Coordinates of C-alpha atoms and ligand atoms in Angstrom, one line a residue:
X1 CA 78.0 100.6 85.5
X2 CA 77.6 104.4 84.6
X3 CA 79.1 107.3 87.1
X4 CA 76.8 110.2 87.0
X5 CA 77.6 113.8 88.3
X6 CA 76.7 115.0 91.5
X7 CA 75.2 118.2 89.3
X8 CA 72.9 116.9 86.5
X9 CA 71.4 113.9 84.6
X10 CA 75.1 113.6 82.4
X11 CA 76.5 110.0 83.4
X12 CA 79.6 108.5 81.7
X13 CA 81.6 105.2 81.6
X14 CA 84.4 104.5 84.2
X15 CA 87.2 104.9 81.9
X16 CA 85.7 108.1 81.3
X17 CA 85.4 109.1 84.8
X18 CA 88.4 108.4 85.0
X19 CA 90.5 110.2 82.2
X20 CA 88.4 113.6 82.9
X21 CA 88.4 113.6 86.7
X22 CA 85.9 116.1 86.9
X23 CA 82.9 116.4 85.3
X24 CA 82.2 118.8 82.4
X25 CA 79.4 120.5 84.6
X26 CA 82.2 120.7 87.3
X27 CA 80.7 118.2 89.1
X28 CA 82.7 115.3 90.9
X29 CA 81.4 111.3 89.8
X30 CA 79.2 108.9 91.7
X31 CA 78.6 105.4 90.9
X32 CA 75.0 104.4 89.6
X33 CA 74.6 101.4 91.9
X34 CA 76.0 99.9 95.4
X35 CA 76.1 96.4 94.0
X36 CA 76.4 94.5 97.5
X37 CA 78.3 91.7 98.2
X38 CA 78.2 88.4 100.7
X39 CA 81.7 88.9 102.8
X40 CA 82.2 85.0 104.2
X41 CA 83.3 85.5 107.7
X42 CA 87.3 84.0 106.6
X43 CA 90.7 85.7 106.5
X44 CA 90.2 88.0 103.3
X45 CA 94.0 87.2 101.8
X46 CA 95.8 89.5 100.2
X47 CA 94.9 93.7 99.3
X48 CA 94.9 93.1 95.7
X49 CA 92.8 90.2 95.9
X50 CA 89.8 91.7 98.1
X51 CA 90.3 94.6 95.4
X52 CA 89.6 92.1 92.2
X53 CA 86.1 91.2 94.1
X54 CA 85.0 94.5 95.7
X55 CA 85.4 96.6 92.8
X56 CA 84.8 94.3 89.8
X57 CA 81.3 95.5 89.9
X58 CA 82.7 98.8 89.2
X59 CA 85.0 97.4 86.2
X60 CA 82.8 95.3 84.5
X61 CA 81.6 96.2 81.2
X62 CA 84.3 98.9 80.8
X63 CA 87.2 99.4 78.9
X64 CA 89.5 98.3 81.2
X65 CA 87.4 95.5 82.3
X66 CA 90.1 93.3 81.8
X67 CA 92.4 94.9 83.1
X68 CA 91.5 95.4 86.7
X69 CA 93.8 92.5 88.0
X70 CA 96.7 93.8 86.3
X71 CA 96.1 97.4 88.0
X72 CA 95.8 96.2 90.9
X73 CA 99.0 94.1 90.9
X74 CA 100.6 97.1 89.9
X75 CA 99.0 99.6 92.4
X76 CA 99.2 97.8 95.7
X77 CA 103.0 96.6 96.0
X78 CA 103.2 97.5 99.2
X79 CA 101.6 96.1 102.7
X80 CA 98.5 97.9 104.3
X81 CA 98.6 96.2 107.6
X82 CA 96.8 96.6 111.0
X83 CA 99.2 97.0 114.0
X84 CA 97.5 96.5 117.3
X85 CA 98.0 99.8 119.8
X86 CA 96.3 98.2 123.0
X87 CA 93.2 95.9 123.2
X88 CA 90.4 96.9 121.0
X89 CA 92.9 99.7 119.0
X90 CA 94.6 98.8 116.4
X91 CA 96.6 101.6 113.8
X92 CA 95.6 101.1 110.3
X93 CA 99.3 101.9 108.7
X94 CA 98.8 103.1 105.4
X95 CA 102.2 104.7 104.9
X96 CA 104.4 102.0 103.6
X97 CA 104.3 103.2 99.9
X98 CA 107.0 104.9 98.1
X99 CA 106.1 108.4 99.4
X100 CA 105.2 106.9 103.2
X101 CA 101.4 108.1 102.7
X102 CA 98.2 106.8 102.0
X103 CA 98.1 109.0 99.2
X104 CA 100.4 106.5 97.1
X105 CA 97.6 103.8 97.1
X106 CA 95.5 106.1 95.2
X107 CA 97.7 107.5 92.9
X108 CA 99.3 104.5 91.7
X109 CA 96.1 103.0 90.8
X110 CA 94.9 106.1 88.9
X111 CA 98.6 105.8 87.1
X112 CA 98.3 102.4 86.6
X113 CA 94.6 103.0 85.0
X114 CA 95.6 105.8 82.8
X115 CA 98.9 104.0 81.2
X116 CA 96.1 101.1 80.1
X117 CA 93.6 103.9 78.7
X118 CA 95.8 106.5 77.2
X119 CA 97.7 105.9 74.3
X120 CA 101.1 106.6 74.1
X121 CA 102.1 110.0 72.1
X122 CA 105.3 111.0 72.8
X123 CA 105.3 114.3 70.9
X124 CA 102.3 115.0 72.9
X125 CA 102.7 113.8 76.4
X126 CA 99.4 114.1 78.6
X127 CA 100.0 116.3 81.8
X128 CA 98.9 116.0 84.8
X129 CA 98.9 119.4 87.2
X130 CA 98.1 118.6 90.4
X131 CA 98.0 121.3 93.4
X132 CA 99.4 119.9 96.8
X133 CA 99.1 120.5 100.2
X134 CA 102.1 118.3 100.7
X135 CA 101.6 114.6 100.4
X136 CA 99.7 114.3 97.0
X137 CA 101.8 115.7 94.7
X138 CA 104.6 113.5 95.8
X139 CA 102.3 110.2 95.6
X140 CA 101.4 111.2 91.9
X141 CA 104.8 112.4 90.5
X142 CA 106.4 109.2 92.5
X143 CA 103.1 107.2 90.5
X144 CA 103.8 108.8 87.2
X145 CA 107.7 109.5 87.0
X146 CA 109.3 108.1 84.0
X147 CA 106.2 106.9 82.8
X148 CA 106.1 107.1 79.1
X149 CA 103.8 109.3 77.6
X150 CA 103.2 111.8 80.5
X151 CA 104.4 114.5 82.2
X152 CA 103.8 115.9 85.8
X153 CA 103.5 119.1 86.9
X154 CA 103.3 120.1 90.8
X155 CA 102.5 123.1 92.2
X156 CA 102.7 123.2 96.3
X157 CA 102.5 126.3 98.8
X158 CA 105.9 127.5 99.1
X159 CA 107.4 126.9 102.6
X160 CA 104.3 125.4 103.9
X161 CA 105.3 122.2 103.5
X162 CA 107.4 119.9 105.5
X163 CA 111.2 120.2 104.8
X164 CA 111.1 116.3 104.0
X165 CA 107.6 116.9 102.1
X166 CA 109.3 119.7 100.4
X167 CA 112.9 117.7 98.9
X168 CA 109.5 114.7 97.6
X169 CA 108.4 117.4 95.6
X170 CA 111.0 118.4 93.9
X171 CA 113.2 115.2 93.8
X172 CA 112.1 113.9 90.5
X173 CA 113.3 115.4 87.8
X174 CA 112.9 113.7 84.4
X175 CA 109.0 114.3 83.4
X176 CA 108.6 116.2 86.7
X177 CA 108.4 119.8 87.0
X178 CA 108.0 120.7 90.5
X179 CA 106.7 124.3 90.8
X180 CA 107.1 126.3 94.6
X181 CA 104.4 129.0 94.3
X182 CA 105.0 131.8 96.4
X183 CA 101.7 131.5 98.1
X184 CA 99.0 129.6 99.6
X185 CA 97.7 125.9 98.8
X186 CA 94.7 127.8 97.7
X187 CA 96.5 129.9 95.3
X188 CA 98.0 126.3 93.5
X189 CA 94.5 125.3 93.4
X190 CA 93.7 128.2 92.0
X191 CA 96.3 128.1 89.3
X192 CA 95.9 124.6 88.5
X193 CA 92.3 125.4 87.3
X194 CA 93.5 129.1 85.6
X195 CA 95.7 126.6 83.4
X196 CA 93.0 123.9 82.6
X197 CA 90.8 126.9 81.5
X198 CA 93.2 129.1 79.6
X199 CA 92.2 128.0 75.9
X200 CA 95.7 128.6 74.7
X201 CA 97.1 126.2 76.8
X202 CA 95.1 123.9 76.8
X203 CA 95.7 123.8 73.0
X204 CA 99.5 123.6 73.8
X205 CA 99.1 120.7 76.6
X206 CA 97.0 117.7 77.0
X207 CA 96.1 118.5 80.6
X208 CA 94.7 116.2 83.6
X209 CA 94.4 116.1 86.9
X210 CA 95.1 114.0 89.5
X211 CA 93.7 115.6 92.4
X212 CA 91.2 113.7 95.1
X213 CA 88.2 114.2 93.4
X214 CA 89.2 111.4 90.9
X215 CA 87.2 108.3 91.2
X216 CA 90.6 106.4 90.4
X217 CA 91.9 107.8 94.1
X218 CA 88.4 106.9 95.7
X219 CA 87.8 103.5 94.3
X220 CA 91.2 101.8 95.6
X221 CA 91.2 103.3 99.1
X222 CA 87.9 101.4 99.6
X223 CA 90.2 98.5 99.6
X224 CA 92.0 98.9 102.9
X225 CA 88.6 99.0 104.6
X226 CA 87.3 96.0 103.1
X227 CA 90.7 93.8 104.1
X228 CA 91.1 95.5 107.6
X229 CA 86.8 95.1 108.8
X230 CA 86.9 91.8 107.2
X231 CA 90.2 91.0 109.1
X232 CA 89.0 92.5 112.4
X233 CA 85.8 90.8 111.9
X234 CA 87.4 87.4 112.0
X235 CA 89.5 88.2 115.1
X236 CA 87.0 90.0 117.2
X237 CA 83.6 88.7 115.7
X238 CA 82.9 92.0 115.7
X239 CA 82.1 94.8 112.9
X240 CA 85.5 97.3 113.3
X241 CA 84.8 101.1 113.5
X242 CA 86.9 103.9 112.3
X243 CA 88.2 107.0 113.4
X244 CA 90.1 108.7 110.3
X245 CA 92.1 111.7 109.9
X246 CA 90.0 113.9 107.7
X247 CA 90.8 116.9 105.0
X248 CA 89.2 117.1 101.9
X249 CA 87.1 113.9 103.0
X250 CA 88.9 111.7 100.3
X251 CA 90.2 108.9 102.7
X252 CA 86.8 108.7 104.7
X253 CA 84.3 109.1 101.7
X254 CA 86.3 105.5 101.1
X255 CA 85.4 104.3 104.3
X256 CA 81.4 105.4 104.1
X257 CA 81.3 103.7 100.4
X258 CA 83.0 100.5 101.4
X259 CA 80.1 100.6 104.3
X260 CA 77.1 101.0 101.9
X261 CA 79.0 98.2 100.0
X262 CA 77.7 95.8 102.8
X263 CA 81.1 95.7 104.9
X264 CA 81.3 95.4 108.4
X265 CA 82.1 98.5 109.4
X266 CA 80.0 100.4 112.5
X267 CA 80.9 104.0 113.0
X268 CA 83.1 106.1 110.9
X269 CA 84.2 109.2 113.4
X270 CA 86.2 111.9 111.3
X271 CA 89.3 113.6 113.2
X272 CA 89.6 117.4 111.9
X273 CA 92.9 119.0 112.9
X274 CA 91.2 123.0 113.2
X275 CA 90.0 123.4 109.7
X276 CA 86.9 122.6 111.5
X277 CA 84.1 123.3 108.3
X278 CA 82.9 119.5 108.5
X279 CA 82.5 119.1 112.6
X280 CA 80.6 123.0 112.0
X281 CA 78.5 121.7 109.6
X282 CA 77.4 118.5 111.5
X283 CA 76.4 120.6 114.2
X284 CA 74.6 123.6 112.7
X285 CA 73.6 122.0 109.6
X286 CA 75.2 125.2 107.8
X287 CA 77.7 124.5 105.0
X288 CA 80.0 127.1 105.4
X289 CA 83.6 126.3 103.7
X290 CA 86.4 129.2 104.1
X291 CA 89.7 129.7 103.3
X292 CA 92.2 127.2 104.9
X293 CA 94.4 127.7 108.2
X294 CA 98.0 126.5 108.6
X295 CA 99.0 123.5 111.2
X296 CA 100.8 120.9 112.1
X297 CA 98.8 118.4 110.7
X298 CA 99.3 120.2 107.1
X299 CA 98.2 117.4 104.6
X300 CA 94.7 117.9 106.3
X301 CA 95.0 122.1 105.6
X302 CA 91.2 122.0 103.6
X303 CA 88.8 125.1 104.5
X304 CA 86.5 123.6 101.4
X305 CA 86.3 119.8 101.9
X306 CA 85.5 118.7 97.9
X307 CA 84.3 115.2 98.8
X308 CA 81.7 116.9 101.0
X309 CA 79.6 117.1 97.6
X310 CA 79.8 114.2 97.1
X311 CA 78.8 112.6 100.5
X312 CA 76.3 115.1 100.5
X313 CA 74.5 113.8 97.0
X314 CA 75.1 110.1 98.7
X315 CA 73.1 111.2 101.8
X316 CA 70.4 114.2 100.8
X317 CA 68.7 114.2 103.8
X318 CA 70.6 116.0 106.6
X319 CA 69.7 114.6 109.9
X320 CA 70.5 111.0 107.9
X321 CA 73.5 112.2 106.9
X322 CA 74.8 113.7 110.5
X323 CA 73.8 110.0 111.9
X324 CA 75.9 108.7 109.6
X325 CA 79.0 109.8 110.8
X326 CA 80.5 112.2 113.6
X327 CA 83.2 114.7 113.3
X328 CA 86.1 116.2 116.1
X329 CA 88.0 119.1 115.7
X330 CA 91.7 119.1 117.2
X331 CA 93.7 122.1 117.6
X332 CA 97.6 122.1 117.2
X333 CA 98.6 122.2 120.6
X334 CA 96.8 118.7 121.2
X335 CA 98.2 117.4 118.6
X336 CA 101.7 117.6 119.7
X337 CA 100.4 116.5 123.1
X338 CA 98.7 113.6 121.8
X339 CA 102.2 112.4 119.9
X340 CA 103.5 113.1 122.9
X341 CA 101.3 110.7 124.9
X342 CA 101.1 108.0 122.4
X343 CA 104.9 108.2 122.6
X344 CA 105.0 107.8 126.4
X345 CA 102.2 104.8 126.7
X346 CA 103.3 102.8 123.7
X347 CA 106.6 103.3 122.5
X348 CA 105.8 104.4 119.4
X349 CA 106.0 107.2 117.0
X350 CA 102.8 108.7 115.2
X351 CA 102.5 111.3 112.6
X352 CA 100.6 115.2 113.3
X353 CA 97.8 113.3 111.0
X354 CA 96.9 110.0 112.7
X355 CA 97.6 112.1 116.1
X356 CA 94.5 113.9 115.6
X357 CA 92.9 110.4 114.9
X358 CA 94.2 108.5 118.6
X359 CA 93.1 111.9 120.3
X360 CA 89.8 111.9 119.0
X361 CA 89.6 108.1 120.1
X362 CA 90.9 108.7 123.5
X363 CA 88.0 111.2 123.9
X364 CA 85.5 108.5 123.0
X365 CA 83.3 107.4 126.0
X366 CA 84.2 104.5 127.4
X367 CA 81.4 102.7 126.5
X368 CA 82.0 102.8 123.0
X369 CA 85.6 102.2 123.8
X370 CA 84.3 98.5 124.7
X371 CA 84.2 97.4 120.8
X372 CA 86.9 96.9 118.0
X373 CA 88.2 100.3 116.6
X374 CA 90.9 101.3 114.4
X375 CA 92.8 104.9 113.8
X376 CA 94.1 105.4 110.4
X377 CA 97.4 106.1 110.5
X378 CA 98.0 108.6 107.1
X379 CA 101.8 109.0 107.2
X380 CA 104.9 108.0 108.4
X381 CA 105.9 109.8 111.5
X382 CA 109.4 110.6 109.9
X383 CA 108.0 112.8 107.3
X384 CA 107.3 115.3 109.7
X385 CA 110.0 114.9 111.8
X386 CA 110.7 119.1 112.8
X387 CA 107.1 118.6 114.8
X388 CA 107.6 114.6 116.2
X389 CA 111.0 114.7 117.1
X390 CA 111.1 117.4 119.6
X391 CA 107.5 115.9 120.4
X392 CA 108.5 112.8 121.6
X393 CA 112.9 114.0 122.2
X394 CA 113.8 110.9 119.8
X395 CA 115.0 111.0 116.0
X396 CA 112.2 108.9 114.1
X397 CA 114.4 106.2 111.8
X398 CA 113.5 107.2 108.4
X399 CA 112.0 104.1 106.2
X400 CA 113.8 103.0 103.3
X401 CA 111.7 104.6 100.2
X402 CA 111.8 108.0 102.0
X403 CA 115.6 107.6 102.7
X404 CA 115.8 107.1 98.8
X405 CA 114.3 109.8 97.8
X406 CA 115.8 112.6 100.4
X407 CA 119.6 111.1 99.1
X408 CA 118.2 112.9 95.6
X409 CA 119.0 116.5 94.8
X410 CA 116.0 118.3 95.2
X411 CA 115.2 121.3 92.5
X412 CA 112.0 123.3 92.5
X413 CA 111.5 126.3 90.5
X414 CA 109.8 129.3 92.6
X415 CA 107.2 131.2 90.8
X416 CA 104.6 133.8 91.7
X417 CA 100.9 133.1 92.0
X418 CA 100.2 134.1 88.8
X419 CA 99.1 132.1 85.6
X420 CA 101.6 134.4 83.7
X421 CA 104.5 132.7 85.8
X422 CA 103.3 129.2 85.6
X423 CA 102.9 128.8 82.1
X424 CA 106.2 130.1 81.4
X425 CA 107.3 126.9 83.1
X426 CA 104.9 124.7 81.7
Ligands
PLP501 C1 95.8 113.9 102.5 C2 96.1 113.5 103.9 C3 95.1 113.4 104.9 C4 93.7 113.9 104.6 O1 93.0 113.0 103.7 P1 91.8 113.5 102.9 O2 91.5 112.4 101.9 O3 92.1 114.7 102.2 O4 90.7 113.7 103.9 C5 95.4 113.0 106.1 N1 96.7 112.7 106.5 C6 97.7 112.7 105.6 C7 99.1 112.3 106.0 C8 97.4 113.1 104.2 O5 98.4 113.1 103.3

């Protein structure tokens, strides 16, 4: 199968794809084909074995056809269960990784990918820079830490993090170099492409990214949709739908490709938290992106949702494409309402992220309320414990791998926004 860009005619191989993450046009990759598949209506087993079927398609032919088994085994050592909320609702937990976010499923596959493609040069290491918002650049160092033959640079928003996001950014050490820029997520961004396209340092370093527009983020995260339809489907002889807590469309762009691959999956309902450019757009038809807004909900801080290209090339036609999905904005004052609530009715603890999902479900109608659904739930509630706890007037236990990670000593280096200052710490 060849991935072409969402900007011309130039198509690659999936290794390929992989290794550049962008495009040389500076457009992101699509797959030629939606190869579909027959799902038997059984219990689908085990994440890593759906994953070996629904994207060996995608693998075969390449590279590293042989070794999609092996990536897999390696990507997905942690559970991705469903936990049933009330009857028809069920929380899609996606936070049991080694970071407590979904984030980890993608970057340890892309991690696991690269080590097979890239040849070890020790002299030489390849790095990856990746901008964060908060959860991402923990996922990939955490993917990549000690991992022969790379290096890791993060650059996150100073003090516009969590304090528990904050101490996984900078907890690593070793072939990590964790970089708090005194300024905006959009400034990191910023810098990390400054960097790629400074000539001189790209001479000095062997750079990548690791950011969401890589297909290795997209292609694994179709895999928690396929077990979790196929597993509703089974229990409720029903097709599930989702409601999924949305920022620069990574997560859901899964869900809506996993659908075309002939899953059984009905609606797919985005939950914004006010970085509202994708519920604007559905209803205007204007594509307006603008510079991001702080909230509680931080890892979802996206004013120009990336994946919106390519959903967008997927789905020309507008009035096709806003039928294909729907999309709620939910401002911050909700949000700690809604953790509140969820709190009160079911005992249980929620994230600012997958709040924004269960409010936007509760505001369903009731008649589609009447079929399976299921909220994604993005992150562990204990990573953001300065907005759940006095939310909900409980400490949140903290789950093991997080515990790990917060007994480290944390060291960042502060820098300004400026090219200048990074690569001096490059
Ligand atoms: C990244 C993130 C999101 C948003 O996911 P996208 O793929 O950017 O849409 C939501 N919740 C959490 C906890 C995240 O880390």
């Amino acid at each position: 199968m060849r991935w072409y860009s969402t900007r011309s005619d130039h198509s690659t191989t999936l290794s390929d794809a992989l290794s550049e993450g962008l495009a040389p046009d500076g457009g992101l990759y699509v797959p030629d084909a939606w190869p579909a598949q027959d799902w038997p209506p059984e219990k689908p087993g085990a994440p890593a074995t759906v994953g070996g079927r629904l994207l060996q398609p995608f693998f075969a032919g390449d590279r590293l056809g042989d070794d999609l088994g092996g990536i897999l085994s390696d990507a997905l050592n942690f559970p991705l269960p469903l936990a049933s909320l009330a009857p028809n609702l069920d929380l899609l937990e996606l936070y049991h990784g080694p970071t407590a976010a979904f984030k980890d499923v993608g970057a340890r596959f892309l991690a696991a990918a690269l080590t097979r493609l890239i040849p070890v040069d020790r002299d030489r290491p390849l790095t990856i820079v990746v901008a964060t918002s908060g959860d991402t650049g923990g996922a990939v160092a955490a993917a990549f830490h000690r991992l022969p033959g790379f290096r890791v640079v993060v650059l996150f928003p100073n003090g516009q993090v969590s304090p528990r996001q904050a101490h996984q950014l900078s907890a690593w050490g070793d072939n990590v170099v964790s970089l708090a820029v005194e300024g905006t997520f959009d400034d990191c961004q910023r810098l990390a492409k400054a960097a790629f396209a400074d000539p001189e340092l790209s001479a000095l370093h062997r750079f990548s990214s690791a950011n969401s527009i890589n297909v290795g983020r997209l292609l694994p995260q179709m895999i928690y949709y396929a077990t979790s339809s196929l597993e509703i489907r089974v229990r409720e002889g029903r097709p599930a739908s989702y409601v999924i807590p949305t920022g620069n469309l990574g997560n859901a762009l899964a869900a809506i490709w996993a659908r075309r691959l002939g899953l059984p999956i009905d609606e797919i309902v985005l939950a914004t938290n006010a970085n509202q450019t994708i519920p604007d757009y559905l209803s205007t038809g204007q594509w307006a992106p603008r510079s991001s807004i702080a909230t509680v909900a931080n890892a979802m801080d996206v004013g120009d949702p990336s994946n919106m290209e390519r959903l967008r090339h997927l789905v020309p036609e507008f009035e096709l494409l806003r039928d294909s999905i729907a999309a709620h904005p939910v401002t911050d004052a909700q949000i700690v309402e809604e953790i509140r609530r969820v709190h009160g009715e079911f005992g249980r603890a929620i994230c600012p992220h997958t709040a924004t999902g269960t409010f936007v479900y509760e505001q369903l109608p009731k008649a589609k309320q009447g079929k399976p659904w299921v909220v994604v739930a993005t992150a562990h509630p204990a990573k953001f414990e300065t907005v759940v706890e006095p939310a909900i007037g409980e400490t949140v236990p903290l789950p093991p791998a997080l515990a790990e990670i917060l007994a480290l000593p944390a060291r960042a280096i502060k820098v300004s926004p400026s090219l200048e200052s990074v690569s001096k710490e490059l």
